[in-house]
Short mmCIF file of C-alpha atoms in Angstrom, two decimals:
data_model
loop_
_atom_site.label_atom_id
_atom_site.label_comp_id
_atom_site.label_asym_id
_atom_site.label_seq_id
_atom_site.Cartn_x
_atom_site.Cartn_y
_atom_site.Cartn_z
CA UNK B 1 0.02 0.34 -0.13
CA UNK B 2 2.82 2.31 1.05
CA UNK B 3 4.98 1.92 -2.24
CA UNK B 4 1.11 2.81 -4.64
CA UNK B 5 0.84 5.62 -2.41
CA UNK B 6 4.15 7.04 -2.62
CA UNK B 7 3.76 6.30 -6.64
CA UNK B 8 0.69 8.27 -6.83
CA UNK B 9 2.07 11.23 -4.27
CA UNK B 10 4.83 11.73 -6.96
CA UNK B 11 2.87 11.71 -9.90
CA UNK B 12 0.26 14.35 -8.46
CA UNK B 13 2.77 16.89 -7.57
CA UNK B 14 2.78 20.09 -9.97
CA UNK B 15 -0.54 18.96 -11.18
CA UNK B 16 -2.86 19.70 -8.23
CA UNK B 17 -3.30 21.05 -4.66
CA UNK B 18 -1.24 18.79 -1.66
CA UNK B 19 -4.67 19.00 -0.31
CA UNK B 20 -6.64 16.92 -3.01
CA UNK B 21 -3.54 14.00 -2.76
CA UNK B 22 -4.04 14.39 0.90
CA UNK B 23 -7.76 13.55 0.58
CA UNK B 24 -6.85 10.70 -2.20
CA UNK B 25 -4.81 8.93 0.61
CA UNK B 26 -7.72 9.35 3.23
CA UNK B 27 -10.27 8.42 1.17
CA UNK B 28 -8.44 5.56 -0.88
CA UNK B 29 -7.16 4.01 2.96
CA UNK B 30 -10.57 4.11 4.10
CA UNK B 31 -12.33 0.85 2.98
CA UNK B 32 -9.17 -1.40 3.20
CA UNK B 33 -8.66 -0.05 6.78
CA UNK B 34 -11.90 -0.06 7.79
CA UNK B 35 -14.55 -2.30 6.06
CA UNK B 36 -13.31 -5.20 5.01
CA UNK B 37 -13.13 -8.54 7.07
CA UNK B 38 -11.33 -11.58 5.62
CA UNK B 39 -13.11 -15.21 6.54
CA UNK B 40 -12.03 -18.37 6.99
CA UNK B 41 -13.44 -19.99 4.58
CA UNK B 42 -10.81 -17.80 2.07
CA UNK B 43 -13.23 -15.07 1.50
CA UNK B 44 -13.74 -11.43 2.41
CA UNK B 45 -16.50 -9.77 3.46
CA UNK B 46 -17.18 -5.88 2.89
CA UNK B 47 -19.76 -3.52 4.87
CA UNK B 48 -20.76 -0.26 3.60
CA UNK B 49 -19.54 1.92 6.23
CA UNK B 50 -22.04 2.67 8.91
CA UNK B 51 -24.53 -0.31 8.33
CA UNK B 52 -23.04 -3.67 9.05
CA UNK B 53 -24.04 -5.44 5.76
CA UNK B 54 -22.66 -6.13 2.27
CA UNK B 55 -24.66 -4.86 -0.28
CA UNK B 56 -23.63 -6.49 -3.76
CA UNK B 57 -23.41 -3.27 -5.26
CA UNK B 58 -21.87 -1.26 -2.86
CA UNK B 59 -18.70 -4.18 -1.92
CA UNK B 60 -17.80 -3.79 -5.82
CA UNK B 61 -17.69 -0.11 -5.93
CA UNK B 62 -15.69 0.29 -2.99
CA UNK B 63 -12.72 -1.98 -4.67
CA UNK B 64 -12.57 -0.76 -7.93
CA UNK B 65 -9.95 1.71 -7.26
CA UNK B 66 -7.73 -0.79 -5.78
CA UNK B 67 -7.44 -2.82 -8.98
CA UNK B 68 -4.61 -0.31 -10.14
CA UNK B 69 -2.78 -1.82 -6.94
CA UNK B 70 -3.66 -5.20 -7.53
CA UNK B 71 -1.92 -5.27 -10.98
CA UNK B 72 1.32 -5.31 -8.78
CA UNK B 73 0.18 -6.33 -5.34
CA UNK B 74 -0.80 -10.73 -5.10
CA UNK B 75 -2.01 -9.78 -1.61
CA UNK B 76 -4.96 -7.51 -2.86
CA UNK B 77 -5.62 -9.16 -5.66
CA UNK B 78 -6.38 -12.64 -3.72
CA UNK B 79 -8.58 -10.33 -1.26
CA UNK B 80 -10.39 -9.18 -4.02
CA UNK B 81 -10.79 -12.74 -5.51
CA UNK B 82 -12.11 -13.41 -2.25
CA UNK B 83 -15.19 -10.66 -2.24
CA UNK B 84 -15.94 -11.61 -5.47
CA UNK B 85 -15.94 -15.61 -4.24
CA UNK B 86 -18.32 -14.30 -1.03
CA UNK B 87 -20.82 -12.25 -3.83
CA UNK B 88 -21.29 -15.41 -5.66
CA UNK B 89 -21.96 -17.46 -2.81
CA UNK B 90 -24.45 -15.03 -1.24
CA UNK B 91 -25.97 -15.15 -4.93
CA UNK B 92 -26.54 -18.90 -4.63
CA UNK B 93 -27.88 -18.41 -1.46
CA UNK B 94 -30.73 -16.05 -2.76
CA UNK B 95 -30.26 -14.34 -6.06
CA UNK B 96 -33.13 -11.61 -5.37
CA UNK B 97 -31.69 -10.59 -2.27
CA UNK B 98 -29.54 -7.09 -2.34
CA UNK B 99 -27.72 -7.39 0.86
CA UNK B 100 -26.40 -10.13 3.41
CA UNK B 101 -24.99 -10.54 6.62
CA UNK B 102 -21.56 -11.82 7.58
CA UNK B 103 -23.09 -14.55 9.64
CA UNK B 104 -26.92 -16.26 9.65
CA UNK B 105 -27.59 -14.09 12.32
CA UNK B 106 -31.02 -12.83 11.18
CA UNK B 107 -30.22 -9.73 11.48
CA UNK B 108 -31.58 -7.58 8.84
CA UNK B 109 -32.88 -3.77 8.15
CA UNK B 110 -36.67 -5.11 8.51
CA UNK B 111 -38.34 -8.00 9.27
CA UNK B 112 -40.04 -8.07 5.94
CA UNK B 113 -40.69 -11.74 5.71
CA UNK B 114 -41.55 -14.17 8.89
CA UNK B 115 -39.13 -16.84 6.95
CA UNK B 116 -36.38 -14.97 5.81
CA UNK B 117 -33.20 -16.14 5.25
CA UNK B 118 -30.68 -15.60 8.15
CA UNK B 119 -28.20 -14.32 5.68
CA UNK B 120 -30.03 -11.64 4.36
CA UNK B 121 -29.99 -8.34 5.48
CA UNK B 122 -32.63 -7.63 2.86
CA UNK B 123 -34.24 -8.76 -0.02
CA UNK B 124 -35.06 -5.67 -2.23
CA UNK B 125 -34.72 -6.99 -6.14
CA UNK B 126 -32.35 -4.63 -7.77
CA UNK B 127 -31.26 -5.94 -11.66
CA UNK B 128 -27.94 -4.04 -11.01
CA UNK B 129 -26.79 -6.03 -7.69
CA UNK B 130 -26.45 -9.33 -10.26
CA UNK B 131 -24.55 -7.19 -12.77
CA UNK B 132 -21.52 -5.89 -9.94
CA UNK B 133 -20.05 -9.15 -9.19
CA UNK B 134 -20.05 -9.82 -12.89
CA UNK B 135 -18.20 -6.72 -13.45
CA UNK B 136 -16.01 -7.30 -10.31
CA UNK B 137 -15.29 -10.53 -11.37
CA UNK B 138 -14.45 -9.95 -14.82
CA UNK B 139 -12.57 -6.51 -14.50
CA UNK B 140 -10.14 -8.65 -12.23
CA UNK B 141 -9.30 -11.11 -14.53
CA UNK B 142 -9.12 -8.11 -17.27
CA UNK B 143 -6.97 -5.83 -15.41
CA UNK B 144 -5.03 -8.38 -13.47
CA UNK B 145 -5.19 -11.63 -14.96
CA UNK B 146 -6.27 -13.32 -11.55
CA UNK B 147 -8.52 -16.37 -11.74
CA UNK B 148 -9.08 -17.82 -8.59
CA UNK B 149 -12.41 -15.92 -8.04
CA UNK B 150 -13.93 -18.43 -10.97
CA UNK B 151 -14.83 -21.11 -8.91
CA UNK B 152 -18.07 -23.48 -8.39
CA UNK B 153 -19.94 -20.34 -6.84
CA UNK B 154 -19.18 -18.38 -9.46
CA UNK B 155 -20.78 -20.64 -12.53
CA UNK B 156 -23.68 -21.71 -10.13
CA UNK B 157 -24.74 -18.10 -9.33
CA UNK B 158 -24.28 -17.03 -13.19
CA UNK B 159 -27.11 -19.60 -14.00
CA UNK B 160 -29.13 -18.18 -11.27
CA UNK B 161 -28.55 -14.63 -12.52
CA UNK B 162 -29.56 -15.80 -15.93
CA UNK B 163 -32.66 -17.57 -14.44
CA UNK B 164 -34.06 -14.22 -12.95
CA UNK B 165 -33.21 -12.18 -15.73
CA UNK B 166 -35.55 -14.73 -18.04
CA UNK B 167 -38.08 -15.05 -15.36
CA UNK B 168 -38.20 -10.99 -14.40
CA UNK B 169 -38.49 -10.09 -18.43
CA UNK B 170 -41.99 -11.33 -17.69
CA UNK B 171 -42.52 -10.57 -14.27
CA UNK B 172 -46.44 -10.16 -14.80
CA UNK B 173 -47.08 -13.57 -15.51
CA UNK B 174 -43.92 -15.67 -14.20
CA UNK B 175 -42.19 -14.00 -11.60
CA UNK B 176 -43.03 -15.25 -7.86
CA UNK B 177 -41.03 -12.24 -6.28
CA UNK B 178 -42.71 -9.92 -3.93
CA UNK B 179 -41.59 -7.46 -1.45
CA UNK B 180 -43.78 -5.55 1.03
CA UNK B 181 -42.75 -3.30 3.84
CA UNK B 182 -44.46 -1.64 6.52
CA UNK B 183 -42.76 1.71 6.10
CA UNK B 184 -44.22 5.19 6.34
CA UNK B 185 -41.74 5.83 3.01
CA UNK B 186 -43.79 5.27 0.33
CA UNK B 187 -40.17 4.30 -1.83
CA UNK B 188 -39.65 1.40 0.67
CA UNK B 189 -42.16 -0.97 -0.31
CA UNK B 190 -43.83 -2.19 -3.70
CA UNK B 191 -47.34 -1.67 -4.77
CA UNK B 192 -50.00 -3.94 -5.75
CA UNK B 193 -49.02 -6.09 -2.69
CA UNK B 194 -45.65 -6.13 -3.23
CA UNK B 195 -45.67 -7.18 -7.07
CA UNK B 196 -44.82 -3.48 -8.58
CA UNK B 197 -46.20 -1.05 -10.97
CA UNK B 198 -47.71 -2.61 -14.03
CA UNK B 199 -45.18 -3.35 -16.67
CA UNK B 200 -45.75 -4.81 -20.24
CA UNK B 201 -44.28 -8.20 -20.58
CA UNK B 202 -42.15 -9.58 -23.45
CA UNK B 203 -40.39 -6.01 -24.50
CA UNK B 204 -37.02 -7.56 -23.54
CA UNK B 205 -36.46 -5.52 -20.51
CA UNK B 206 -35.71 -6.89 -17.28
CA UNK B 207 -37.66 -5.88 -14.50
CA UNK B 208 -36.26 -3.97 -11.33
CA UNK B 209 -38.15 -3.59 -8.20
CA UNK B 210 -35.91 -1.08 -6.72
CA UNK B 211 -33.09 0.99 -7.96
CA UNK B 212 -29.64 1.40 -7.08
CA UNK B 213 -30.52 4.04 -4.24
CA UNK B 214 -33.04 0.82 -2.71
CA UNK B 215 -36.07 3.00 -3.76
CA UNK B 216 -38.97 1.44 -5.51
CA UNK B 217 -39.18 1.99 -9.15
CA UNK B 218 -41.48 4.32 -10.40
CA UNK B 219 -41.91 1.98 -13.28
CA UNK B 220 -40.59 -1.29 -13.73
CA UNK B 221 -37.91 -1.09 -16.04
CA UNK B 222 -35.10 0.55 -15.08
CA UNK B 223 -32.92 1.99 -18.23
CA UNK B 224 -29.78 2.73 -16.92
CA UNK B 225 -29.65 -1.15 -15.06
CA UNK B 226 -30.82 -2.58 -18.37
CA UNK B 227 -27.92 -0.98 -19.95
CA UNK B 228 -25.61 -2.47 -17.06
CA UNK B 229 -26.78 -6.28 -17.90
CA UNK B 230 -25.88 -5.66 -21.47
CA UNK B 231 -22.52 -4.60 -20.45
CA UNK B 232 -22.05 -7.44 -18.19
CA UNK B 233 -23.38 -10.04 -20.75
CA UNK B 234 -20.47 -9.33 -23.45
CA UNK B 235 -18.49 -9.47 -20.52
CA UNK B 236 -19.80 -13.11 -19.59
CA UNK B 237 -20.04 -14.15 -23.73
CA UNK B 238 -15.68 -13.08 -23.32
CA UNK B 239 -15.14 -15.16 -20.06
CA UNK B 240 -17.10 -17.92 -21.61
CA UNK B 241 -15.13 -18.09 -24.83
CA UNK B 242 -11.63 -17.22 -23.55
CA UNK B 243 -11.73 -18.55 -20.00
CA UNK B 244 -14.06 -21.16 -19.62
CA UNK B 245 -14.66 -22.81 -23.31
CA UNK B 246 -18.43 -22.81 -22.92
CA UNK B 247 -19.91 -22.25 -26.44
CA UNK B 248 -23.31 -22.43 -24.45
CA UNK B 249 -22.71 -19.92 -22.01
CA UNK B 250 -21.45 -17.58 -24.71
CA UNK B 251 -24.53 -17.83 -26.80
CA UNK B 252 -26.92 -17.63 -23.88
CA UNK B 253 -24.91 -14.06 -22.83
CA UNK B 254 -24.87 -13.22 -26.33
CA UNK B 255 -28.37 -13.51 -26.98
CA UNK B 256 -29.66 -11.99 -23.81
CA UNK B 257 -26.76 -9.16 -24.38
CA UNK B 258 -28.54 -8.50 -27.59
CA UNK B 259 -32.36 -8.77 -26.53
CA UNK B 260 -31.89 -6.52 -24.02
CA UNK B 261 -30.02 -3.99 -25.93
CA UNK B 262 -32.63 -3.48 -28.97
CA UNK B 263 -34.64 -3.06 -26.26
CA UNK B 264 -33.40 -0.07 -25.08
CA UNK B 265 -33.22 1.38 -27.97
CA UNK B 266 -36.89 0.56 -29.09
CA UNK B 267 -38.46 0.96 -25.43
CA UNK B 268 -36.18 3.11 -23.46
CA UNK B 269 -35.96 6.18 -25.44
CA UNK B 270 -38.30 9.33 -25.51
CA UNK B 271 -38.50 12.88 -27.49
CA UNK B 272 -38.14 15.75 -25.32
CA UNK B 273 -38.87 19.48 -26.12
CA UNK B 274 -35.89 20.24 -24.23
CA UNK B 275 -33.05 18.07 -25.72
CA UNK B 276 -34.51 16.23 -28.39
CA UNK B 277 -34.14 12.47 -28.35
CA UNK B 278 -32.83 10.98 -24.80
CA UNK B 279 -32.83 7.73 -22.83
CA UNK B 280 -35.26 7.44 -20.11
CA UNK B 281 -34.88 6.77 -16.53
CA UNK B 282 -37.49 4.40 -16.45
CA UNK B 283 -40.36 2.95 -18.55
CA UNK B 284 -43.23 0.84 -18.22
CA UNK B 285 -43.51 -0.76 -22.11
CA UNK B 286 -46.76 0.72 -22.30
CA UNK B 287 -45.49 4.08 -23.29
CA UNK B 288 -45.10 6.19 -19.97
CA UNK B 289 -41.70 6.99 -18.66
CA UNK B 290 -39.61 8.70 -15.62
CA UNK B 291 -37.33 11.19 -17.26
CA UNK B 292 -34.66 11.49 -14.72
CA UNK B 293 -31.53 10.39 -13.46
CA UNK B 294 -30.53 9.67 -10.00
CA UNK B 295 -26.79 10.21 -8.39
CA UNK B 296 -26.76 5.88 -7.61
CA UNK B 297 -24.63 3.81 -10.18
CA UNK B 298 -25.62 2.45 -12.60
CA UNK B 299 -27.26 5.87 -13.64
CA UNK B 300 -27.85 7.41 -17.03
CA UNK B 301 -24.69 9.83 -16.53
CA UNK B 302 -22.62 6.49 -15.87
CA UNK B 303 -23.74 5.09 -19.70
CA UNK B 304 -19.79 5.75 -20.49
CA UNK B 305 -17.91 4.98 -17.28
CA UNK B 306 -20.21 1.35 -17.25
CA UNK B 307 -19.17 1.23 -21.06
CA UNK B 308 -22.62 0.61 -22.47
CA UNK B 309 -22.82 1.15 -26.12
CA UNK B 310 -25.17 4.35 -26.42
CA UNK B 311 -26.12 5.94 -29.70
CA UNK B 312 -24.17 8.89 -29.99
CA UNK B 313 -26.44 11.53 -30.26
CA UNK B 314 -28.93 10.30 -27.84
CA UNK B 315 -26.28 9.98 -25.25
CA UNK B 316 -25.36 12.95 -25.97
CA UNK B 317 -28.69 14.61 -25.65
CA UNK B 318 -29.39 12.61 -22.45
CA UNK B 319 -26.27 14.33 -20.53
CA UNK B 320 -27.04 17.62 -21.67
CA UNK B 321 -30.42 17.10 -20.27
CA UNK B 322 -29.46 15.44 -17.08
CA UNK B 323 -26.98 17.78 -16.05
CA UNK B 324 -29.61 20.77 -16.23
CA UNK B 325 -32.66 21.40 -14.44
CA UNK B 326 -34.98 19.96 -16.84
CA UNK B 327 -33.58 16.79 -14.15
CA UNK B 328 -35.76 17.34 -11.13
CA UNK B 329 -32.98 15.79 -9.49
CA UNK B 330 -30.22 18.41 -10.83
CA UNK B 331 -29.16 21.11 -8.03
CA UNK B 332 -27.18 24.25 -7.72
CA UNK B 333 -26.06 26.39 -5.22
CA UNK B 334 -23.38 28.51 -3.36
CA UNK B 335 -21.25 25.51 -3.12
CA UNK B 336 -21.99 22.99 -5.61
CA UNK B 337 -23.80 21.83 -8.19
CA UNK B 338 -24.96 18.01 -9.67
CA UNK B 339 -26.97 15.48 -9.25
CA UNK B 340 -28.94 14.23 -5.70
CA UNK B 341 -31.82 11.84 -5.61
CA UNK B 342 -35.10 11.64 -4.04
CA UNK B 343 -33.29 9.36 -1.48
CA UNK B 344 -31.82 12.04 0.21
CA UNK B 345 -33.84 15.40 1.05
CA UNK B 346 -34.26 17.45 -1.61
CA UNK B 347 -30.99 20.12 -2.55
CA UNK B 348 -28.81 17.53 -1.74
CA UNK B 349 -25.85 16.87 -4.04
CA UNK B 350 -24.44 13.07 -4.19
CA UNK B 351 -20.15 13.05 -4.20
CA UNK B 352 -20.71 9.57 -6.25
CA UNK B 353 -22.81 11.34 -9.04
CA UNK B 354 -19.92 14.69 -8.94
CA UNK B 355 -17.34 11.72 -9.35
CA UNK B 356 -19.28 10.01 -12.09
CA UNK B 357 -19.15 13.22 -14.21
CA UNK B 358 -15.98 13.43 -13.61
CA UNK B 359 -14.80 9.81 -14.82
CA UNK B 360 -17.12 10.75 -18.11
CA UNK B 361 -16.32 14.09 -19.12
CA UNK B 362 -14.06 14.69 -21.88
CA UNK B 363 -11.45 17.81 -20.32
CA UNK B 364 -9.21 16.70 -17.78
CA UNK B 365 -9.35 20.48 -16.75
CA UNK B 366 -12.98 19.61 -15.59
CA UNK B 367 -11.85 16.39 -13.71
CA UNK B 368 -9.66 18.71 -11.61
CA UNK B 369 -12.24 20.68 -11.27
CA UNK B 370 -14.63 18.48 -10.29
CA UNK B 371 -12.36 17.14 -7.40
CA UNK B 372 -11.89 20.60 -6.25
CA UNK B 373 -15.31 20.79 -5.43
CA UNK B 374 -15.69 17.59 -3.93
CA UNK B 375 -12.71 18.37 -1.76
CA UNK B 376 -14.54 21.58 -0.70
CA UNK B 377 -17.94 19.52 0.01
CA UNK B 378 -16.84 17.40 2.81
CA UNK B 379 -18.48 19.29 5.46
CA UNK B 380 -14.78 20.04 7.38
CA UNK B 381 -14.77 15.97 7.76
CA UNK B 382 -12.22 14.86 5.20
CA UNK B 383 -13.99 12.13 3.85
CA UNK B 384 -16.63 12.07 1.37
CA UNK B 385 -20.82 11.80 2.09
CA UNK B 386 -23.54 10.69 0.58
CA UNK B 387 -25.62 13.69 -0.21
CA UNK B 388 -24.70 17.28 1.20
CA UNK B 389 -27.11 20.55 0.50
CA UNK B 390 -25.72 22.48 -2.27
CA UNK B 391 -25.97 25.61 -0.29
CA UNK B 392 -24.41 24.40 3.21
CA UNK B 393 -21.98 21.14 2.92
CA UNK B 394 -21.70 21.02 6.66
CA UNK B 395 -25.46 19.42 6.10
CA UNK B 396 -24.56 16.24 4.88
CA UNK B 397 -26.10 12.26 4.89
CA UNK B 398 -23.70 9.63 6.51
CA UNK B 399 -20.36 10.19 8.28
CA UNK B 400 -18.98 6.64 6.85
CA UNK B 401 -19.97 5.99 3.27
CA UNK B 402 -17.27 3.84 1.81
CA UNK B 403 -18.56 4.00 -1.85
CA UNK B 404 -18.31 7.74 -1.61
CA UNK B 405 -14.65 7.57 -0.85
CA UNK B 406 -13.82 4.78 -3.47
CA UNK B 407 -15.40 7.38 -6.25
CA UNK B 408 -13.38 10.48 -5.23
CA UNK B 409 -10.08 7.98 -5.15
CA UNK B 410 -10.75 6.69 -8.61
CA UNK B 411 -11.48 10.23 -9.98
CA UNK B 412 -8.09 10.94 -8.72
CA UNK B 413 -6.76 8.39 -10.01
CA UNK B 414 -8.26 8.72 -13.60
CA UNK B 415 -7.19 12.56 -13.54
CA UNK B 416 -3.40 11.22 -13.07
CA UNK B 417 -4.02 8.88 -16.26
CA UNK B 418 -4.79 5.45 -14.61
CA UNK B 419 -7.78 3.53 -16.71
CA UNK B 420 -9.19 0.46 -16.33
CA UNK B 421 -9.78 -1.91 -19.14
CA UNK B 422 -13.07 -2.56 -19.03
CA UNK B 423 -13.75 -4.34 -22.33
#
């Protein structure tokens, strides 16, 4: 770790203010120092920070900046592989759950089901939760050559992922999944006795109950998450062909990839007066759309970051739309401008979205400007937060949020020229 940090410090000299570098060090070391526990079965459990459970999504995103160091660090490489192995253990337990316990303790966010599996912290079905572990497994192999993550649970988990995705393309007719939570927050449960908002089956899109924010979808076809499916199915195609010599898996992944891609381009776009043709955030297959973007990833802002092969004109229009006040969750104030979320109070910008904006912009100077803005909005805590008030950064949510710290670290490394091979 020290060698890598010293290397980064040397590379940063003369390119940015020293305080940006020291903030990077603080954020970069946060996940390894505070959130990861090595387990006796050669896996690793990763908490989000101030919540003691492991989210499939967050644990992947938290470790992504370490892939650069893992190229030269065998111990770190194996630690990340251990996280992937644990993720697929969890998927084999319950492919509909989004967050899990370190042990079968029965701990949970809320007792949503009297017979809930004791490993499961929360059972909100989110399409992206099944994409992230595939992404981390692929990026670890592609960027470091590591293959120890591809054990029996990986292959069993991939089969379960296909089963769920195919079933949820016909959610209305084929899915048994239901989620009901007794909560005063309407976004914390699903309508229609837990079945969720009505969608038209057979479009090729995959239904998701919840967004990456863990908020319920307004319309069941979450377009950024379906974009993520297209990307990771491409990863599975390549791994099936190159690593596993599995023609059936290669074909199955390729078929689903193309089916979902075509559905996004047909069902996930709509015309707006403000920006022309754009990608919607959500759709229902009947012609209704949610036009917005959310700070959590996958998002529309993160299309390039994830590697989705978007239509260039539509993608450009979409970026302009969501980085404007046409997006109801784009905020601008005395402290900063950026995208927030209905998950946090109005006027609260997310550091994650700021980092994604930097990682997907074309000008290197803009990345530096965003790093400076992120550093100036920590509320004096010298770490990133979930959301902060665009008028007063001393008002923020979550003191300890490892994903946001990882995103600052990744943007800082990107500014210095570090880039992952993502396809």
